[in-house]
XYZ file of N, CA, C and O in Angstrom:
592
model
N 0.858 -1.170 0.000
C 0.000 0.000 0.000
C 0.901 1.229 0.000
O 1.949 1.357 0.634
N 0.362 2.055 -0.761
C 1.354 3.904 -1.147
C 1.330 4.749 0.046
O 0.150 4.747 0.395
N 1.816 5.268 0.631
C 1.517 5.812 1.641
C 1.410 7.419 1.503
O 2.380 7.831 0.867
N 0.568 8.420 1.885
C 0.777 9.709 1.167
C 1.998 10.389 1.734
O 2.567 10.127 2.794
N 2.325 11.390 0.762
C 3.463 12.483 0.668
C 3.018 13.439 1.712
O 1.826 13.713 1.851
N 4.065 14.009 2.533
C 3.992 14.652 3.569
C 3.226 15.941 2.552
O 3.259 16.017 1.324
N 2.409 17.081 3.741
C 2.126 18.578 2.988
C 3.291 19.108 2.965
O 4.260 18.877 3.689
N 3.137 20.030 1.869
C 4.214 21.011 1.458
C 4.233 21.803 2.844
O 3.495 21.819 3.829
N 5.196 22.332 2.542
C 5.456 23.434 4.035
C 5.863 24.899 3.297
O 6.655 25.684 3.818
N 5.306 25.103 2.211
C 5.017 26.405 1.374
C 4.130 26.937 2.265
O 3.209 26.249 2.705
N 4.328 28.332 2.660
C 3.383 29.261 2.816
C 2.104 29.784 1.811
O 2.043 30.117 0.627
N 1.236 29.687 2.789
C -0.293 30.460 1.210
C 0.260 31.533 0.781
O 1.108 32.093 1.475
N -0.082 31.985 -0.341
C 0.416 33.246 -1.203
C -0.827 33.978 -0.403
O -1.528 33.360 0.398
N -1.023 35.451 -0.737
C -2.473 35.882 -0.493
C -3.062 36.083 -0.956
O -4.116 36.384 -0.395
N -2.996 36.126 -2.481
C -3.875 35.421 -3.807
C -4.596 34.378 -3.297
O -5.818 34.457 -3.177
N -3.647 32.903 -2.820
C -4.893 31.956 -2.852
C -5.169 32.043 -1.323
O -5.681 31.036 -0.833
N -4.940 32.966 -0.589
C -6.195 33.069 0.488
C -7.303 33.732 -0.139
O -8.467 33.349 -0.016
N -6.874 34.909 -0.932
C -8.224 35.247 -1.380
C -9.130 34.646 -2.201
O -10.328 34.920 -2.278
N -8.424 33.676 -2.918
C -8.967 32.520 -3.430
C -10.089 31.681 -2.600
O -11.223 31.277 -2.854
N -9.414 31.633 -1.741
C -10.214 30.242 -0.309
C -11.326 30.847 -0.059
O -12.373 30.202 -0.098
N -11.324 32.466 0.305
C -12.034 33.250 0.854
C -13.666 33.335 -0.224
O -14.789 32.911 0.048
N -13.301 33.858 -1.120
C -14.019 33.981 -2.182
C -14.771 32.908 -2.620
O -15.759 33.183 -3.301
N -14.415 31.188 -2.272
C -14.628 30.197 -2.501
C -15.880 29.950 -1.421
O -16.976 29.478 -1.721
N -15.364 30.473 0.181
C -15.855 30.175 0.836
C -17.597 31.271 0.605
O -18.781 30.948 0.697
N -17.053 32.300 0.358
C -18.148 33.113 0.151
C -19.028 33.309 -1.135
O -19.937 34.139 -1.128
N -18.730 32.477 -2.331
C -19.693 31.581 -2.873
C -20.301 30.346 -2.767
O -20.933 29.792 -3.666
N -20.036 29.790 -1.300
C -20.629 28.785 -1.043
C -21.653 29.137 0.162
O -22.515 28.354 0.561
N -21.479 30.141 0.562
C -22.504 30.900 1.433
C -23.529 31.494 1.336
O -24.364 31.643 2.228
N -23.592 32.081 -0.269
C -25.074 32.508 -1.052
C -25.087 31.475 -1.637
O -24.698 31.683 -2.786
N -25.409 30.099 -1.419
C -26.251 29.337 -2.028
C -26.882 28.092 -0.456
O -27.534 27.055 -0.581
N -26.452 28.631 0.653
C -26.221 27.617 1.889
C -28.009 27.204 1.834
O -28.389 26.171 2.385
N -28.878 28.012 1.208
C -30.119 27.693 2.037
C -30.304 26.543 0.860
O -31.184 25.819 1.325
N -29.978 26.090 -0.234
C -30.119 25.231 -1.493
C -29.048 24.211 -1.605
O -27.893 24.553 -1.857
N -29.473 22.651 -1.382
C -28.832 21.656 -1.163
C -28.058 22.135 -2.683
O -27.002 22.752 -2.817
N -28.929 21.646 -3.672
C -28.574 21.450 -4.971
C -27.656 22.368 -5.569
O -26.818 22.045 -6.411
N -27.848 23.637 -5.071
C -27.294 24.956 -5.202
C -25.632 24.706 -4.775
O -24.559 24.736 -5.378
N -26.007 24.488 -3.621
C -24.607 24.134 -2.842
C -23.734 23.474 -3.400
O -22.724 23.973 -3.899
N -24.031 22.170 -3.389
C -23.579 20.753 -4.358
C -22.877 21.492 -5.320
O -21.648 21.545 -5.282
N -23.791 22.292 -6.512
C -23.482 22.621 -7.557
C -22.639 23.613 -7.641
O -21.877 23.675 -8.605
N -22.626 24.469 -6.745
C -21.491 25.829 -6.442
C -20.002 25.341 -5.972
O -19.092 25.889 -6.595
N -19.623 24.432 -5.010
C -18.962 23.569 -4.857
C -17.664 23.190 -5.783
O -16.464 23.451 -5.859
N -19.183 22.008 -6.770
C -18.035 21.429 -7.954
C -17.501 22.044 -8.735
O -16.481 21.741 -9.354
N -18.328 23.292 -8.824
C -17.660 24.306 -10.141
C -16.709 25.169 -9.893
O -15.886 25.443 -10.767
N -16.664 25.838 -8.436
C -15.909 26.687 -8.074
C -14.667 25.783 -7.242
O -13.516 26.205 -7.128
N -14.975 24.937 -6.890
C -13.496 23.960 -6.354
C -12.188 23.641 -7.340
O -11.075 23.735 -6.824
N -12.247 23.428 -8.139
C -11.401 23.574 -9.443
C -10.513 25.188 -9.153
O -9.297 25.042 -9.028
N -10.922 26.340 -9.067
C -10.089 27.570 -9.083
C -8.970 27.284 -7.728
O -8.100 28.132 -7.533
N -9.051 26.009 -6.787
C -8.408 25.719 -5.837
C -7.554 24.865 -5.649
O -6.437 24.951 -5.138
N -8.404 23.556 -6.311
C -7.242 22.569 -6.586
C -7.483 22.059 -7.684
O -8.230 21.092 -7.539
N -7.129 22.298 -9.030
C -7.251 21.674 -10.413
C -7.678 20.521 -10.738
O -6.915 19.655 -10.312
N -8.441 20.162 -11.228
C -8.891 19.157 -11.565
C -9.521 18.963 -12.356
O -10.544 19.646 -12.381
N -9.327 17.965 -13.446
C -10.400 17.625 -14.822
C -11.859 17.541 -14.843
O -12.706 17.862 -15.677
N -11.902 17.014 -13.677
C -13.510 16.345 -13.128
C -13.741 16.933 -11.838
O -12.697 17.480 -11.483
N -14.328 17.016 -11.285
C -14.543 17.460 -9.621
C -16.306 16.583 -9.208
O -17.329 16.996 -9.755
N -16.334 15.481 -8.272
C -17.643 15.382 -8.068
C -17.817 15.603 -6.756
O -16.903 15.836 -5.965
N -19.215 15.524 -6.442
C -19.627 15.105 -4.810
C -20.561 13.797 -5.283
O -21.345 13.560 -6.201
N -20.172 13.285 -4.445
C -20.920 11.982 -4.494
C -21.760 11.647 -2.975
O -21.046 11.468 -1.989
N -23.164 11.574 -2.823
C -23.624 11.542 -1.654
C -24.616 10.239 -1.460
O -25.801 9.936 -1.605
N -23.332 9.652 -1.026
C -23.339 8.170 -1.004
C -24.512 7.888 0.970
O -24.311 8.283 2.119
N -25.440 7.172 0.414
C -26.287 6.707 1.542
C -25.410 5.080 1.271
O -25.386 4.345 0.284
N -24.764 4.967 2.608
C -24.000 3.671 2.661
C -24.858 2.595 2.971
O -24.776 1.511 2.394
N -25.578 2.815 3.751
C -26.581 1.331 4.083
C -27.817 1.083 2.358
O -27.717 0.030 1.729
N -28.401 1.727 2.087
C -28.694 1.821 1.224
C -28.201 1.324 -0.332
O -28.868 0.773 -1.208
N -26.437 1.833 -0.329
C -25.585 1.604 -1.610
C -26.400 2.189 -2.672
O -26.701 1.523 -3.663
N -26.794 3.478 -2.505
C -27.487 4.544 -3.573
C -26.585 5.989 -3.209
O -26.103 6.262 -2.110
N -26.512 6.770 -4.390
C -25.684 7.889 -3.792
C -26.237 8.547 -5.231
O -26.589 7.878 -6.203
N -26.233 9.993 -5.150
C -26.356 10.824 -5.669
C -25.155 12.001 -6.430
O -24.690 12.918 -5.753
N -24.885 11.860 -7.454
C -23.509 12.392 -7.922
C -23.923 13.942 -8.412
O -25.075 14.375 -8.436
N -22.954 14.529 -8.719
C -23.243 16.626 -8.917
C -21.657 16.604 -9.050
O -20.741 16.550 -8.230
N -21.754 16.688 -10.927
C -20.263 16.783 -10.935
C -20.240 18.304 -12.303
O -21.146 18.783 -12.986
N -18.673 18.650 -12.184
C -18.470 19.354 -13.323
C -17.082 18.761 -13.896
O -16.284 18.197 -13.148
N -16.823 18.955 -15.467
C -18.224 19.604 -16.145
C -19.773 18.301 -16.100
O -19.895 17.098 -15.874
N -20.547 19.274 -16.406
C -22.093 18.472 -15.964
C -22.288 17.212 -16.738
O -23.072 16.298 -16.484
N -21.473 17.313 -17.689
C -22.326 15.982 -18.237
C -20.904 14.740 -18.356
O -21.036 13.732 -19.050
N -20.093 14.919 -17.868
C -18.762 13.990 -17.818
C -19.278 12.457 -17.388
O -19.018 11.413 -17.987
N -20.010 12.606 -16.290
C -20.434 11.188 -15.983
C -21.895 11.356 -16.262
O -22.685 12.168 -15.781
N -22.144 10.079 -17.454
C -22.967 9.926 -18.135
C -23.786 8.411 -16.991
O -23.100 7.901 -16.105
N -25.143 7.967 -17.238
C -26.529 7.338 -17.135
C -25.360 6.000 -16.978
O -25.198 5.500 -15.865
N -24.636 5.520 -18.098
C -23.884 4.295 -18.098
C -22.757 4.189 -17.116
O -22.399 3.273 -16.376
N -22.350 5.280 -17.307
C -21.037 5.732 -16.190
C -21.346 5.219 -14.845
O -20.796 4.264 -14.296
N -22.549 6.167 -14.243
C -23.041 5.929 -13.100
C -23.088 4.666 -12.447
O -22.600 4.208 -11.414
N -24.070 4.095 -13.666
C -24.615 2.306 -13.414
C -23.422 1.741 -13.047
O -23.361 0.955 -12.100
N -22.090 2.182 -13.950
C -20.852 0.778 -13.669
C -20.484 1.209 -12.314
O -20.625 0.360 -11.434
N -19.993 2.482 -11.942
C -19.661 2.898 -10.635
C -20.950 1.596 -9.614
O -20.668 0.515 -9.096
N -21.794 2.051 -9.653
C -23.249 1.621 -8.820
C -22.553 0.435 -8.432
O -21.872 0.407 -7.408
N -22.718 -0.791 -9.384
C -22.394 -1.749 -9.582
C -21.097 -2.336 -8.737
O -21.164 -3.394 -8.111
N -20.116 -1.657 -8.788
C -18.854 -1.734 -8.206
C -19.087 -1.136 -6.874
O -18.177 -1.275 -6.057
N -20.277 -0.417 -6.470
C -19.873 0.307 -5.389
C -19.523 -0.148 -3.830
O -19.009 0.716 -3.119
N -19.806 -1.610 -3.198
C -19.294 -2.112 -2.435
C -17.792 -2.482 -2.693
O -17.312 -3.073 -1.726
N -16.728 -2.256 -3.965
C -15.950 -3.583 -3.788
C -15.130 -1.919 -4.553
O -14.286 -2.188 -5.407
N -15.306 -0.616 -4.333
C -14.614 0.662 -4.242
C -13.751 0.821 -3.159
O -14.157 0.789 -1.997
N -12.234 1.039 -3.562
C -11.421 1.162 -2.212
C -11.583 2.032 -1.710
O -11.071 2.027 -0.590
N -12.302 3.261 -2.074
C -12.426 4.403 -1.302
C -14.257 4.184 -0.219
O -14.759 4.483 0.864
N -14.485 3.667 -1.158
C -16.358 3.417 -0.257
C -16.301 2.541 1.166
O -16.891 2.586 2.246
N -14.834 1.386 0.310
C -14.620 0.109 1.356
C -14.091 1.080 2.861
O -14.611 0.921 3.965
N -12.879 2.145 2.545
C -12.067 2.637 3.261
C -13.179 3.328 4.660
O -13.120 3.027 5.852
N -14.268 4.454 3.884
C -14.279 5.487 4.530
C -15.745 4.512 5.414
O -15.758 4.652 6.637
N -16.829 3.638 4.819
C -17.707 3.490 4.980
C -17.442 1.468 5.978
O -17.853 1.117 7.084
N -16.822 0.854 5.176
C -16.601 -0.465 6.478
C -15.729 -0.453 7.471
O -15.857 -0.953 8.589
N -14.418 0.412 6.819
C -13.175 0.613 8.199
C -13.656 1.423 9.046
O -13.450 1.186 10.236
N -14.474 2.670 8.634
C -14.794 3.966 9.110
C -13.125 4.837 9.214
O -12.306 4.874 10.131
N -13.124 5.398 7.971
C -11.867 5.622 7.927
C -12.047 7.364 7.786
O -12.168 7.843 6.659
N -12.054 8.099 8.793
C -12.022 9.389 8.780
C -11.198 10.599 7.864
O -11.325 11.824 7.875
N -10.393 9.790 7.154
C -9.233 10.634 6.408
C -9.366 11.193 5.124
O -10.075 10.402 4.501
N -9.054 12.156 4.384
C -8.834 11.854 2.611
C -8.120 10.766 2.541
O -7.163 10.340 3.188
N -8.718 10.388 1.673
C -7.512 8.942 0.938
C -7.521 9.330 -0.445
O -8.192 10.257 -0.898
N -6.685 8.522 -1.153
C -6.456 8.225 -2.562
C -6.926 6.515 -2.331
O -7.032 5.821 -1.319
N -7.192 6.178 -4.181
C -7.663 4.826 -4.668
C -5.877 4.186 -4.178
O -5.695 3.019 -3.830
N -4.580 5.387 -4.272
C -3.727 4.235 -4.095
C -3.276 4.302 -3.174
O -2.087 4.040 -2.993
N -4.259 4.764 -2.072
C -3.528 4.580 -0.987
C -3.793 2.872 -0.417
O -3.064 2.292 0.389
N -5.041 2.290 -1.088
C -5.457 1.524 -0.735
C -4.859 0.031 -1.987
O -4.969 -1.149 -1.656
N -4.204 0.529 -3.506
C -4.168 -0.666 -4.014
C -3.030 0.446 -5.369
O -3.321 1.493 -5.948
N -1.674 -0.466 -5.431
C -0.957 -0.283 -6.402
C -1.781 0.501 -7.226
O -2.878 0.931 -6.870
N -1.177 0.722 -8.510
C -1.949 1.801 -9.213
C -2.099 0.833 -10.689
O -2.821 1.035 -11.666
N -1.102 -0.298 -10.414
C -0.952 -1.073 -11.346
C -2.113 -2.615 -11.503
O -2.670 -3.200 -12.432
N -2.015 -2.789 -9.808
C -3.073 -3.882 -9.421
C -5.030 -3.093 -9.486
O -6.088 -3.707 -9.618
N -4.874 -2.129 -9.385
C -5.675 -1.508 -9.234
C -6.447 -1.595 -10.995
O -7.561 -2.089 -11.167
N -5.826 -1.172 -11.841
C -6.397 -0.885 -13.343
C -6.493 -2.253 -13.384
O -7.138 -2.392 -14.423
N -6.271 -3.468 -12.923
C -6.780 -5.034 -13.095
C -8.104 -5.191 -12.913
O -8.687 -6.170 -13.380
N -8.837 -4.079 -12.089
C -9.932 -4.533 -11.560
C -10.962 -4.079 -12.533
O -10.697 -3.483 -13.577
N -12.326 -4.446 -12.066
C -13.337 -4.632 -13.089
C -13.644 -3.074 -12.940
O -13.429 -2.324 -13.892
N -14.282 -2.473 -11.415
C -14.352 -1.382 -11.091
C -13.577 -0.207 -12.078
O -14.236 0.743 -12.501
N -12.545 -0.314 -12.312
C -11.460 0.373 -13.045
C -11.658 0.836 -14.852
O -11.658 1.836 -15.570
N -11.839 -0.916 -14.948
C -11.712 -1.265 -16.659
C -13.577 -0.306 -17.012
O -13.815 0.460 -17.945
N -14.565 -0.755 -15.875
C -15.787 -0.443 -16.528
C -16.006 1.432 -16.161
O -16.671 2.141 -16.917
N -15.507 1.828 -15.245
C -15.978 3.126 -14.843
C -14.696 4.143 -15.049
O -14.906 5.137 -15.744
N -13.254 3.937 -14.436
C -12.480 4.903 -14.633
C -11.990 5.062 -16.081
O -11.738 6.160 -16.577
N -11.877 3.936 -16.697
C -10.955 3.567 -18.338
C -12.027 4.469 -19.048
O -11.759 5.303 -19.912
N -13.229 4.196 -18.581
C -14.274 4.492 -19.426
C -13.993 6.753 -19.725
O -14.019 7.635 -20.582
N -13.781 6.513 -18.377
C -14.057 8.581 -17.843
C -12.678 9.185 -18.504
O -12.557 10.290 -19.033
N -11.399 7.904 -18.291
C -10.307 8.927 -18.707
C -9.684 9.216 -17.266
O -8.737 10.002 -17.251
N -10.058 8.734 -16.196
C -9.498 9.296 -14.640
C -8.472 8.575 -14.472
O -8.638 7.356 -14.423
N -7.627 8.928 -14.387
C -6.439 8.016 -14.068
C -6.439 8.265 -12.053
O -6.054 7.253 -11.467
N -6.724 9.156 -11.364
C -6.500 9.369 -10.115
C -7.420 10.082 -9.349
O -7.924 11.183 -9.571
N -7.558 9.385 -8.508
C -9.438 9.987 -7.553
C -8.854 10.073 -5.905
O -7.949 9.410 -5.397
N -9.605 10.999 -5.366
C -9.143 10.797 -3.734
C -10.786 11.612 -3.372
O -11.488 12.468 -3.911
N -10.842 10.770 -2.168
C -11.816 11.289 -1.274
C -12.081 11.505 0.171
O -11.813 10.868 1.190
N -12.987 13.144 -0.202
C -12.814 13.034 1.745
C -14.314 12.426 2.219
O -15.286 12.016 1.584
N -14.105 12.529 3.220
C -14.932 12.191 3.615
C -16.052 13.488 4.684
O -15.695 14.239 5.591
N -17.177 13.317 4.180
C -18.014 14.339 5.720
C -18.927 13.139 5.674
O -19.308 12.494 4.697
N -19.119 13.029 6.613
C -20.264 12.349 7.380
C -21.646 13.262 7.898
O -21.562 14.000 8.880
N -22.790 13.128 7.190
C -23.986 13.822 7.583
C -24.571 12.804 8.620
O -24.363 11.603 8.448
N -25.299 13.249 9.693
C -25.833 12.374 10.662
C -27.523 12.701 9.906
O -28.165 11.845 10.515
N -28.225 13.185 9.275
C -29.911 13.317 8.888
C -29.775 12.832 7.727
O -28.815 12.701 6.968
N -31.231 12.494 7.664
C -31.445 11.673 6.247
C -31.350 13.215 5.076
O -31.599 14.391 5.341
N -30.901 12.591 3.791
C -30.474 13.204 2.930
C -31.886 13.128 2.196
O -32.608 12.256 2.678
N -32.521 13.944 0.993
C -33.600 13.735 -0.026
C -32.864 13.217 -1.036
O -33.322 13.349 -2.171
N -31.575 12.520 -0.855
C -31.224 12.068 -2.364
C -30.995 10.219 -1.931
O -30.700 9.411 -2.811
């Protein structure tokens, strides 16, 4: 198993505090709107930490149903979804945060080579498919039932 790279010990510029700031305060005119939120989120998280894809995924674990809000909007497609679905117990990140109860960000390699990993079915049907070569997730834990 990969173990992660220590944080940089770079100081914030004050560009990207004002970055954070600005981030934070477009996520504040939309607080009273789940969907709003979700959606303000994926789009404006990218000006922070780059990324091709950005989702939230609001995974009801007992259930194994989750609700995705990604940009850009239409990247993960109806088929996409289904293969994820499908795989979604036997996900190193679902396995990590939801059976270990694993409180942390992780990466897929923190949990499986990067090489053993593209072996898997999960991989060949949903990531090969998107083009993702590398996913990490945090985790929040909501304690109320979600409408999704």
């Amino acid at each position: 198993m990969a173990h992660p790279s220590p944080a940089s010990s770079e100081p914030l510029r004050a560009s990207d505090l004002r970055a954070a700031l600005d981030f934070v305060s477009d996520l504040a005119d939309t607080i009273d709107d789940a969907e709003a939120f979700a959606r303000c989120g994926v789009e404006q998280l990218p000006r922070l930490a780059a990324s091709e894809l950005t989702t939230l995924s609001l995974c009801d674990l007992g259930s194994h149903r989750r609700h995705v809000v990604g940009f850009p909007r239409a990247a993960i497609g109806t088929e996409a979804r289904a293969s994820f679905d499908r795989h979604f117990d036997a996900h190193p990140l679902v396995r990590y945060h939801a059976v270990d109860g694993g409180p942390c960000v992780r990466r897929i390699s923190d949990s499986f080579a990067s090489a053993e990993f593209r072996e898997t079915a999960l991989y060949d049907e949903y990531y090969r498919q998107l083009g993702i070569d590398h996913a990490v997730a945090l985790p929040v834990h909501v304690c109320f039932k979600s409408k999704y």
